């Protein structure tokens, strides 16, 4: 009886591995952790933008804090690029990451213009605890002992959460305030969606070759990103 149970368990594990290889590890995780992913991409702050009920102070808080976060995000992306140059066996990886880095300069300029429009003095903005915690995660992933696969998974997750969140804000039936339409379109547009798909493809290719240890680390980092995203939205929404 025990041997039969063990055999069934082994068969189930083998079937899971076949399925993971077929659909990709990221899609497997998205199904496995759908509740956590939805919490990050369908947060009440995002839903309030979509239905037009967002308190403008929440948006201003998010804008100011995200400006600070993006400045911390730049060196993280640079570190992913360095890891790619050392560990990737596909030159296309670096091209995709470089494209993302190039857009960050424009993104910072956009934040400055938006802050000026809303009367926010960015030099006076102090990072809140959720922002500090998220930045610490980025710093930890920049260490040389963190595998490219793990860092790439985090990179994809961070970008994907924003893309899916803001794409929801401009989808059919959206009542987003006109003054926030540009913000939603910035990350919710089809071009950014394709970029995120490119990042997901790279991450999936890396995860397919990863050791069990790397897979465990990458999954933990994926969940950590989702947790930090939720806390970041909570922080913004809590300052009304």
Coordinates of N, CA and C in Angstrom, one line a residue:
X1 N 0.8 -1.2 0.0 CA 0.0 0.0 0.0 C 0.9 1.3 0.0
X2 N 1.9 1.2 0.9 CA 2.8 2.4 1.0 C 3.5 2.6 -0.4
X3 N 4.0 1.5 -1.0 CA 4.7 1.6 -2.3 C 3.8 2.2 -3.4
X4 N 2.5 1.8 -3.3 CA 1.5 2.3 -4.3 C 1.3 3.8 -4.1
X5 N 1.2 4.2 -2.9 CA 1.1 5.7 -2.6 C 2.3 6.4 -3.1
X6 N 3.5 5.9 -2.8 CA 4.7 6.5 -3.2 C 4.8 6.6 -4.7
X7 N 4.4 5.6 -5.4 CA 4.4 5.6 -6.9 C 3.4 6.6 -7.5
X8 N 2.3 6.7 -6.9 CA 1.3 7.7 -7.3 C 1.9 9.2 -7.1
X9 N 2.5 9.3 -5.9 CA 3.1 10.6 -5.6 C 4.2 11.0 -6.6
X10 N 5.0 10.0 -7.0 CA 6.1 10.2 -8.0 C 5.5 10.5 -9.4
X11 N 4.4 9.9 -9.7 CA 3.7 10.1 -11.0 C 3.1 11.5 -11.0
X12 N 2.6 11.9 -9.9 CA 2.0 13.3 -9.8 C 3.1 14.3 -9.9
X13 N 4.2 14.1 -9.3 CA 5.3 15.1 -9.4 C 5.9 15.2 -10.8
X14 N 5.9 14.0 -11.5 CA 6.4 14.0 -12.9 C 5.4 14.7 -13.8
X15 N 4.1 14.6 -13.6 CA 3.1 15.3 -14.3 C 3.2 16.8 -14.1
X16 N 3.5 17.2 -12.9 CA 3.6 18.6 -12.6 C 4.8 19.2 -13.3
X17 N 5.9 18.4 -13.4 CA 7.1 18.9 -14.1 C 6.9 19.1 -15.6
X18 N 6.1 18.1 -16.1 CA 5.8 18.2 -17.6 C 4.9 19.4 -17.8
X19 N 3.9 19.6 -16.9 CA 3.0 20.8 -17.1 C 3.8 22.1 -17.0
X20 N 4.7 22.2 -16.0 CA 5.5 23.4 -15.8 C 6.4 23.7 -17.0
X21 N 6.9 22.6 -17.6 CA 7.7 22.8 -18.8 C 6.9 23.2 -20.0
X22 N 5.7 22.8 -20.0 CA 4.8 23.1 -21.2 C 4.3 24.5 -21.1
X23 N 3.9 25.0 -20.0 CA 3.3 26.3 -19.9 C 4.3 27.4 -19.4
X24 N 5.4 27.0 -18.8 CA 6.4 27.9 -18.3 C 6.2 28.0 -16.8
X25 N 7.4 28.2 -16.1 CA 7.3 28.3 -14.7 C 6.5 29.5 -14.2
X26 N 6.6 30.7 -14.9 CA 5.9 31.8 -14.4 C 4.4 31.7 -14.5
X27 N 3.9 31.1 -15.6 CA 2.5 30.8 -15.7 C 2.1 29.8 -14.6
X28 N 2.9 28.9 -14.3 CA 2.6 28.0 -13.2 C 2.5 28.7 -11.9
X29 N 3.4 29.6 -11.6 CA 3.3 30.4 -10.4 C 2.1 31.3 -10.3
X30 N 1.8 31.9 -11.5 CA 0.7 32.8 -11.6 C -0.6 32.1 -11.2
X31 N -0.7 30.8 -11.6 CA -1.9 30.0 -11.3 C -1.8 29.6 -9.8
X32 N -0.7 29.2 -9.3 CA -0.5 28.8 -8.0 C -0.7 29.9 -7.0
X33 N -0.3 31.1 -7.3 CA -0.3 32.2 -6.4 C -1.3 33.3 -6.9
X34 N -2.4 32.9 -7.6 CA -3.3 33.9 -8.2 C -3.8 34.9 -7.1
X35 N -4.1 34.4 -5.9 CA -4.7 35.3 -4.9 C -3.7 36.4 -4.6
X36 N -2.4 36.1 -4.5 CA -1.4 37.1 -4.2 C -1.2 38.0 -5.4
X37 N -1.2 37.5 -6.6 CA -1.0 38.3 -7.8 C -2.2 39.3 -7.9
X38 N -3.4 38.8 -7.7 CA -4.6 39.6 -7.9 C -4.6 40.7 -6.8
X39 N -4.1 40.4 -5.6 CA -4.0 41.4 -4.5 C -3.1 42.6 -5.0
X40 N -2.0 42.3 -5.7 CA -1.1 43.3 -6.2 C -1.6 44.1 -7.4
X41 N -2.3 43.4 -8.3 CA -2.7 44.0 -9.6 C -4.2 44.5 -9.6
X42 N -4.9 44.1 -8.6 CA -6.3 44.6 -8.4 C -6.6 45.2 -7.1
X43 N -5.5 45.9 -6.6 CA -5.6 46.6 -5.3 C -6.7 47.6 -5.3
X44 N -7.3 47.9 -4.1 CA -8.3 48.9 -4.0 C -7.9 50.3 -4.6
X45 N -6.6 50.6 -4.5 CA -6.2 51.9 -5.0 C -6.4 51.9 -6.6
X46 N -6.0 50.8 -7.2 CA -6.1 50.6 -8.6 C -7.6 50.6 -9.0
X47 N -8.4 49.9 -8.3 CA -9.9 49.9 -8.5 C -10.5 51.2 -8.4
X48 N -10.0 52.0 -7.4 CA -10.5 53.4 -7.2 C -10.2 54.3 -8.4
X49 N -9.0 54.1 -9.0 CA -8.7 54.8 -10.2 C -9.6 54.4 -11.3
X50 N -9.8 53.2 -11.5 CA -10.7 52.7 -12.6 C -12.1 53.2 -12.5
X51 N -12.6 53.2 -11.2 CA -14.1 53.6 -11.1 C -14.2 55.1 -10.8
X52 N -13.1 55.8 -10.8 CA -13.1 57.3 -10.7 C -13.4 57.8 -9.3
X53 N -13.2 56.9 -8.3 CA -13.4 57.4 -6.9 C -12.1 57.7 -6.1
X54 N -11.0 57.6 -6.7 CA -9.7 57.8 -6.0 C -9.6 59.2 -5.4
X55 N -9.1 59.2 -4.2 CA -8.9 60.5 -3.5 C -7.6 61.0 -4.1
X56 N -7.6 62.3 -4.5 CA -6.4 62.8 -5.2 C -5.2 62.8 -4.3
X57 N -5.3 62.9 -3.0 CA -4.2 62.9 -2.1 C -3.5 61.5 -2.2
X58 N -4.3 60.5 -2.4 CA -3.7 59.1 -2.5 C -2.8 59.1 -3.8
X59 N -3.3 59.7 -4.8 CA -2.5 59.7 -6.1 C -1.3 60.5 -5.9
X60 N -1.3 61.6 -5.2 CA -0.2 62.4 -5.0 C 0.9 61.7 -4.2
X61 N 0.4 61.0 -3.2 CA 1.3 60.2 -2.3 C 2.0 59.2 -3.2
X62 N 1.2 58.4 -4.0 CA 1.8 57.4 -4.8 C 2.9 58.0 -5.8
X63 N 2.5 59.1 -6.4 CA 3.4 59.8 -7.4 C 4.7 60.2 -6.8
X64 N 4.7 60.8 -5.6 CA 5.9 61.2 -5.0 C 6.8 60.1 -4.5
X65 N 6.1 59.1 -3.9 CA 6.9 57.9 -3.4 C 7.4 57.0 -4.6
X66 N 6.6 56.9 -5.7 CA 7.1 56.1 -6.8 C 8.3 56.8 -7.5
X67 N 8.3 58.1 -7.5 CA 9.5 58.8 -8.1 C 10.7 58.4 -7.3
X68 N 10.6 58.3 -6.0 CA 11.8 57.9 -5.2 C 12.2 56.5 -5.5
X69 N 11.1 55.6 -5.6 CA 11.4 54.2 -5.9 C 12.1 54.0 -7.2
X70 N 11.6 54.7 -8.2 CA 12.2 54.6 -9.6 C 13.7 54.9 -9.6
X71 N 14.0 55.9 -8.8 CA 15.5 56.3 -8.7 C 16.3 55.1 -8.0
X72 N 15.7 54.4 -7.2 CA 16.3 53.2 -6.6 C 16.3 52.0 -7.6
X73 N 15.3 52.0 -8.4 CA 15.1 51.0 -9.4 C 16.2 51.0 -10.5
X74 N 16.7 52.2 -10.8 CA 17.7 52.3 -11.9 C 18.9 51.5 -11.6
X75 N 19.6 51.6 -10.4 CA 20.8 50.8 -10.2 C 20.5 49.3 -10.1
X76 N 19.2 49.0 -9.7 CA 18.9 47.5 -9.7 C 18.9 47.0 -11.1
X77 N 18.2 47.7 -12.0 CA 18.2 47.3 -13.4 C 19.6 47.2 -14.0
X78 N 20.4 48.2 -13.6 CA 21.8 48.1 -14.1 C 22.5 46.9 -13.6
X79 N 22.2 46.5 -12.4 CA 22.8 45.2 -11.8 C 22.3 44.0 -12.6
X80 N 21.1 44.0 -13.0 CA 20.5 42.9 -13.8 C 21.2 42.8 -15.1
X81 N 21.5 44.0 -15.7 CA 22.2 44.0 -16.9 C 23.6 43.4 -16.8
X82 N 24.3 43.8 -15.7 CA 25.6 43.2 -15.4 C 25.6 41.7 -15.3
X83 N 24.6 41.2 -14.6 CA 24.4 39.8 -14.4 C 24.2 39.1 -15.7
X84 N 23.4 39.8 -16.6 CA 23.1 39.2 -17.9 C 24.4 39.1 -18.7
X85 N 25.2 40.1 -18.6 CA 26.5 40.1 -19.4 C 27.4 39.0 -19.0
X86 N 27.3 38.5 -17.7 CA 28.1 37.5 -17.2 C 27.5 36.1 -17.3
X87 N 26.2 36.0 -17.2 CA 25.5 34.7 -17.1 C 24.6 34.3 -18.2
X88 N 24.1 35.3 -19.0 CA 23.2 34.9 -20.1 C 23.9 34.3 -21.3
X89 N 23.3 33.3 -21.9 CA 23.8 32.7 -23.1 C 23.0 33.2 -24.3
X90 N 22.2 34.3 -24.1 CA 21.5 34.8 -25.2 C 21.7 36.4 -25.3
X91 N 22.3 36.9 -26.3 CA 22.6 38.3 -26.4 C 21.4 39.2 -26.5
X92 N 20.2 38.6 -26.8 CA 19.0 39.3 -26.9 C 18.5 39.8 -25.5
X93 N 18.9 39.1 -24.5 CA 18.6 39.5 -23.1 C 19.1 40.9 -22.8
X94 N 20.3 41.2 -23.1 CA 20.9 42.5 -22.9 C 20.2 43.6 -23.6
X95 N 19.8 43.3 -24.8 CA 19.1 44.3 -25.7 C 17.8 44.7 -25.0
X96 N 17.0 43.7 -24.5 CA 15.7 43.9 -23.9 C 15.9 44.8 -22.6
X97 N 16.9 44.4 -21.8 CA 17.2 45.1 -20.5 C 17.7 46.5 -20.8
X98 N 18.5 46.7 -21.8 CA 19.0 48.0 -22.2 C 17.9 48.9 -22.6
X99 N 16.9 48.3 -23.3 CA 15.7 49.1 -23.7 C 14.9 49.6 -22.5
X100 N 14.9 48.7 -21.5 CA 14.2 49.1 -20.3 C 14.9 50.2 -19.6
X101 N 16.2 50.1 -19.5 CA 17.0 51.1 -18.9 C 16.9 52.5 -19.6
X102 N 16.9 52.4 -20.9 CA 16.8 53.7 -21.7 C 15.5 54.4 -21.3
X103 N 14.4 53.7 -21.1 CA 13.1 54.3 -20.8 C 13.0 54.9 -19.4
X104 N 13.9 54.4 -18.5 CA 13.8 54.9 -17.1 C 14.2 56.4 -17.0
X105 N 15.1 56.9 -17.9 CA 15.4 58.3 -17.9 C 14.2 59.1 -18.2
X106 N 13.5 58.7 -19.2 CA 12.3 59.4 -19.6 C 11.2 59.3 -18.5
X107 N 11.2 58.2 -17.8 CA 10.2 58.0 -16.8 C 10.5 58.9 -15.6
X108 N 11.7 59.1 -15.3 CA 12.1 60.1 -14.2 C 11.7 61.5 -14.6
X109 N 11.9 61.8 -15.8 CA 11.5 63.2 -16.3 C 10.0 63.3 -16.3
X110 N 9.3 62.3 -16.6 CA 7.8 62.3 -16.6 C 7.4 62.6 -15.1
X111 N 7.9 61.9 -14.2 CA 7.6 62.1 -12.8 C 7.8 63.5 -12.3
X112 N 8.9 64.1 -12.8 CA 9.1 65.5 -12.4 C 8.1 66.4 -13.0
X113 N 7.7 66.2 -14.3 CA 6.7 67.0 -14.9 C 5.4 66.9 -14.2
X114 N 5.0 65.6 -13.9 CA 3.8 65.4 -13.2 C 3.7 66.0 -11.8
X115 N 4.9 65.9 -11.1 CA 5.0 66.5 -9.8 C 4.8 68.0 -9.8
X116 N 5.4 68.6 -10.8 CA 5.2 70.1 -11.0 C 3.8 70.4 -11.3
X117 N 3.1 69.6 -12.1 CA 1.7 69.8 -12.4 C 0.8 69.8 -11.2
X118 N 1.1 68.9 -10.3 CA 0.3 68.7 -9.1 C 0.8 69.5 -7.9
X119 N 1.8 70.3 -8.1 CA 2.4 71.1 -7.0 C 3.1 70.4 -5.9
X120 N 3.8 69.3 -6.3 CA 4.6 68.5 -5.4 C 6.0 68.9 -5.5
X121 N 6.7 69.2 -4.4 CA 8.1 69.5 -4.4 C 8.8 68.2 -4.0
X122 N 9.4 67.6 -5.1 CA 10.0 66.3 -4.9 C 11.2 66.3 -4.0
X123 N 11.9 67.5 -3.9 CA 13.1 67.6 -3.0 C 12.7 67.5 -1.6
X124 N 11.4 67.7 -1.3 CA 11.0 67.6 0.1 C 10.4 66.3 0.5
X125 N 10.3 65.4 -0.5 CA 9.6 64.1 -0.2 C 10.6 63.2 0.5
X126 N 10.0 62.6 1.6 CA 10.8 61.6 2.4 C 10.2 60.2 2.1
X127 N 11.1 59.2 1.9 CA 10.5 57.9 1.6 C 9.8 57.3 2.9
X128 N 8.6 56.8 2.7 CA 7.9 56.1 3.8 C 8.4 54.7 3.9
X129 N 8.0 54.1 5.0 CA 8.6 52.8 5.4 C 8.4 51.7 4.4
X130 N 7.2 51.7 3.7 CA 6.9 50.7 2.7 C 7.9 50.9 1.5
X131 N 8.2 52.1 1.2 CA 9.1 52.4 0.2 C 10.6 52.0 0.5
X132 N 10.9 52.3 1.8 CA 12.2 51.9 2.3 C 12.4 50.4 2.2
X133 N 11.4 49.7 2.7 CA 11.4 48.2 2.7 C 11.6 47.7 1.3
X134 N 10.9 48.2 0.3 CA 10.9 47.8 -1.0 C 12.3 48.0 -1.6
X135 N 12.9 49.2 -1.3 CA 14.2 49.5 -1.8 C 15.2 48.6 -1.2
X136 N 15.0 48.2 0.0 CA 16.0 47.2 0.6 C 16.0 45.9 -0.1
X137 N 14.8 45.5 -0.6 CA 14.7 44.3 -1.4 C 15.5 44.4 -2.6
X138 N 15.4 45.5 -3.3 CA 16.2 45.8 -4.5 C 17.7 45.7 -4.2
X139 N 18.1 46.3 -3.1 CA 19.5 46.3 -2.8 C 20.0 44.9 -2.5
X140 N 19.2 44.1 -1.9 CA 19.6 42.7 -1.6 C 19.7 41.9 -2.9
X141 N 18.9 42.2 -3.9 CA 19.0 41.5 -5.2 C 20.2 42.0 -6.0
X142 N 20.8 43.1 -5.7 CA 21.9 43.6 -6.4 C 23.3 42.9 -6.0
X143 N 23.2 42.1 -4.9 CA 24.5 41.5 -4.5 C 25.0 40.5 -5.6
X144 N 26.3 40.4 -5.6 CA 26.9 39.5 -6.6 C 26.6 38.1 -6.5
X145 N 26.2 37.6 -5.3 CA 25.9 36.2 -5.1 C 24.4 35.9 -5.5
X146 N 23.7 36.9 -5.9 CA 22.3 36.6 -6.3 C 22.3 36.2 -7.8
X147 N 21.8 35.1 -8.1 CA 21.8 34.6 -9.5 C 21.0 35.5 -10.4
X148 N 21.4 35.5 -11.7 CA 20.8 36.3 -12.7 C 19.3 35.9 -12.9
X149 N 19.0 34.6 -12.8 CA 17.7 34.0 -12.9 C 16.8 34.6 -11.8
X150 N 17.3 34.7 -10.6 CA 16.5 35.2 -9.5 C 16.2 36.7 -9.7
X151 N 17.2 37.5 -10.0 CA 17.1 38.9 -10.2 C 16.2 39.2 -11.4
X152 N 16.3 38.4 -12.5 CA 15.5 38.6 -13.6 C 14.0 38.3 -13.3
X153 N 13.7 37.3 -12.5 CA 12.4 37.1 -12.1 C 11.8 38.3 -11.3
X154 N 12.5 38.9 -10.5 CA 12.1 40.0 -9.7 C 11.8 41.2 -10.7
X155 N 12.7 41.4 -11.6 CA 12.6 42.5 -12.6 C 11.3 42.3 -13.4
X156 N 11.1 41.1 -13.9 CA 9.8 40.9 -14.6 C 8.6 41.2 -13.8
X157 N 8.6 40.7 -12.5 CA 7.5 40.8 -11.6 C 7.1 42.3 -11.3
X158 N 8.2 43.0 -11.1 CA 7.9 44.5 -10.7 C 7.3 45.2 -11.9
X159 N 7.8 45.0 -13.1 CA 7.2 45.6 -14.3 C 5.8 45.1 -14.6
X160 N 5.7 43.8 -14.5 CA 4.4 43.1 -14.9 C 3.2 43.6 -14.0
X161 N 3.5 43.8 -12.7 CA 2.4 44.2 -11.8 C 1.9 45.6 -12.2
X162 N 2.8 46.5 -12.5 CA 2.4 47.9 -13.0 C 1.7 47.8 -14.3
X163 N 2.2 47.0 -15.2 CA 1.5 46.9 -16.5 C 0.1 46.4 -16.4
X164 N -0.1 45.3 -15.6 CA -1.4 44.7 -15.5 C -2.3 45.6 -14.7
X165 N -1.8 46.3 -13.7 CA -2.6 47.2 -12.8 C -3.1 48.3 -13.6
X166 N -2.3 49.0 -14.3 CA -2.7 50.2 -15.0 C -3.4 49.9 -16.3
X167 N -3.2 48.8 -16.9 CA -4.0 48.3 -18.1 C -5.4 48.1 -17.7
X168 N -5.6 47.7 -16.4 CA -7.0 47.5 -15.9 C -7.7 48.9 -15.8
X169 N -6.9 49.9 -15.5 CA -7.5 51.2 -15.3 C -8.0 51.8 -16.6
X170 N -7.5 51.4 -17.8 CA -7.9 52.0 -19.0 C -8.7 51.0 -19.9
X171 N -9.0 49.8 -19.3 CA -9.8 48.8 -20.0 C -11.2 49.3 -20.2
X172 N -12.0 48.4 -20.9 CA -13.4 48.7 -21.2 C -14.2 48.9 -19.9
X173 N -15.0 50.0 -19.9 CA -15.8 50.3 -18.8 C -15.1 51.2 -17.7
X174 N -13.9 51.6 -18.0 CA -13.1 52.4 -17.1 C -13.7 53.8 -17.0
X175 N -13.8 54.3 -15.7 CA -14.2 55.7 -15.4 C -13.1 56.5 -14.8
X176 N -11.9 56.2 -15.2 CA -10.7 56.8 -14.6 C -10.8 58.3 -14.9
X177 N -10.4 59.2 -13.9 CA -10.5 60.6 -14.1 C -9.6 61.0 -15.3
X178 N -10.0 62.0 -16.1 CA -9.3 62.4 -17.3 C -7.8 62.8 -16.9
X179 N -7.7 63.4 -15.7 CA -6.3 63.9 -15.4 C -5.4 62.8 -15.0
X180 N -5.9 61.5 -14.9 CA -5.1 60.4 -14.6 C -4.9 59.5 -15.8
X181 N -5.5 59.8 -16.9 CA -5.5 58.9 -18.1 C -4.1 58.7 -18.6
X182 N -3.3 59.8 -18.6 CA -1.9 59.7 -19.0 C -1.1 58.8 -18.2
X183 N -1.3 58.9 -16.9 CA -0.6 58.0 -15.9 C -0.9 56.5 -16.2
X184 N -2.2 56.3 -16.4 CA -2.7 54.9 -16.7 C -2.1 54.4 -18.0
X185 N -2.1 55.2 -19.0 CA -1.6 54.8 -20.3 C -0.1 54.6 -20.3
X186 N 0.6 55.3 -19.5 CA 2.0 55.1 -19.5 C 2.5 53.7 -19.2
X187 N 1.8 53.0 -18.3 CA 2.2 51.6 -18.0 C 1.2 50.6 -18.5
X188 N 0.0 51.1 -18.9 CA -1.0 50.2 -19.3 C -1.1 50.0 -20.8
X189 N -0.2 50.7 -21.6 CA -0.3 50.7 -23.0 C 0.2 49.3 -23.6
X190 N -0.1 49.1 -24.8 CA 0.2 47.8 -25.4 C 1.8 47.6 -25.6
X191 N 2.5 48.7 -25.9 CA 3.9 48.6 -26.0 C 4.6 48.2 -24.8
X192 N 4.2 48.7 -23.6 CA 4.8 48.3 -22.3 C 4.4 46.9 -22.0
X193 N 3.2 46.5 -22.5 CA 2.8 45.1 -22.3 C 3.7 44.1 -23.0
X194 N 4.0 44.5 -24.3 CA 4.9 43.7 -25.1 C 6.3 43.6 -24.4
X195 N 6.8 44.7 -23.9 CA 8.0 44.7 -23.2 C 8.0 43.7 -22.0
X196 N 6.9 43.8 -21.2 CA 6.8 42.8 -20.1 C 6.8 41.4 -20.5
X197 N 6.2 41.1 -21.7 CA 6.2 39.8 -22.3 C 7.6 39.3 -22.6
X198 N 8.4 40.3 -23.1 CA 9.8 40.0 -23.4 C 10.6 39.6 -22.1
X199 N 10.3 40.4 -21.1 CA 10.9 40.1 -19.8 C 10.5 38.7 -19.3
X200 N 9.2 38.4 -19.4 CA 8.7 37.1 -19.0 C 9.3 36.0 -19.7
X201 N 9.5 36.2 -21.0 CA 10.1 35.1 -21.9 C 11.5 34.8 -21.4
X202 N 12.3 35.9 -21.1 CA 13.7 35.7 -20.6 C 13.7 35.0 -19.3
X203 N 12.8 35.4 -18.4 CA 12.7 34.8 -17.1 C 12.4 33.3 -17.2
X204 N 11.4 33.0 -18.0 CA 11.0 31.6 -18.2 C 12.1 30.8 -18.8
X205 N 12.8 31.3 -19.7 CA 13.9 30.6 -20.3 C 15.0 30.3 -19.3
X206 N 15.3 31.2 -18.4 CA 16.2 31.0 -17.3 C 15.7 30.0 -16.3
X207 N 14.4 30.1 -16.0 CA 13.9 29.2 -15.0 C 13.8 27.8 -15.4
X208 N 13.6 27.6 -16.7 CA 13.6 26.3 -17.3 C 14.9 25.5 -17.1
X209 N 16.0 26.3 -17.1 CA 17.3 25.7 -16.9 C 17.8 25.7 -15.4
X210 N 17.0 26.3 -14.6 CA 17.5 26.6 -13.2 C 17.5 25.3 -12.4
X211 N 18.4 25.4 -11.4 CA 18.4 24.3 -10.4 C 17.2 24.4 -9.4
X212 N 17.0 23.3 -8.7 CA 15.9 23.4 -7.7 C 16.1 24.5 -6.7
X213 N 17.3 24.7 -6.3 CA 17.6 25.8 -5.4 C 17.3 27.2 -5.9
X214 N 17.7 27.4 -7.2 CA 17.4 28.7 -7.9 C 15.9 28.9 -8.0
X215 N 15.2 27.8 -8.3 CA 13.7 27.9 -8.5 C 13.0 28.3 -7.2
X216 N 13.5 27.7 -6.1 CA 12.9 28.1 -4.8 C 13.2 29.5 -4.5
X217 N 14.4 30.0 -4.7 CA 14.8 31.4 -4.4 C 13.9 32.3 -5.3
X218 N 13.8 32.0 -6.6 CA 13.0 32.8 -7.5 C 11.6 32.9 -7.1
X219 N 11.0 31.8 -6.7 CA 9.6 31.8 -6.3 C 9.4 32.7 -5.0
X220 N 10.3 32.6 -4.1 CA 10.3 33.4 -2.9 C 10.4 34.9 -3.2
X221 N 11.3 35.2 -4.2 CA 11.4 36.6 -4.6 C 10.2 37.1 -5.3
X222 N 9.6 36.3 -6.1 CA 8.3 36.6 -6.8 C 7.3 37.0 -5.8
X223 N 7.1 36.2 -4.8 CA 6.1 36.4 -3.8 C 6.4 37.7 -2.9
X224 N 7.7 37.9 -2.7 CA 8.2 39.0 -2.0 C 7.8 40.3 -2.7
X225 N 8.0 40.3 -4.0 CA 7.7 41.5 -4.9 C 6.2 41.8 -4.8
X226 N 5.4 40.8 -4.8 CA 3.9 41.0 -4.7 C 3.6 41.6 -3.4
X227 N 4.2 41.1 -2.3 CA 3.9 41.6 -1.0 C 4.3 43.1 -0.9
X228 N 5.5 43.4 -1.4 CA 5.9 44.8 -1.4 C 5.0 45.7 -2.2
X229 N 4.6 45.2 -3.3 CA 3.7 46.0 -4.2 C 2.4 46.3 -3.4
X230 N 1.8 45.3 -2.8 CA 0.6 45.5 -2.0 C 0.8 46.6 -0.9
X231 N 2.0 46.5 -0.2 CA 2.3 47.4 0.9 C 2.5 48.8 0.3
X232 N 3.0 48.9 -0.9 CA 3.3 50.2 -1.5 C 1.9 50.9 -1.9
X233 N 1.0 50.1 -2.4 CA -0.3 50.6 -2.7 C -1.0 51.0 -1.4
X234 N -0.9 50.1 -0.4 CA -1.5 50.5 0.9 C -1.0 51.8 1.5
X235 N 0.3 52.0 1.4 CA 0.9 53.2 1.8 C 0.3 54.4 1.2
X236 N 0.2 54.3 -0.2 CA -0.4 55.5 -0.9 C -1.8 55.7 -0.5
X237 N -2.6 54.7 -0.4 CA -4.0 54.8 -0.1 C -4.3 55.3 1.3
X238 N -3.3 55.0 2.2 CA -3.5 55.3 3.6 C -3.3 56.7 3.9
X239 N -2.7 57.5 3.0 CA -2.4 58.9 3.3 C -3.5 59.8 2.6
X240 N -4.7 59.7 3.0 CA -5.8 60.5 2.5 C -6.1 61.6 3.5

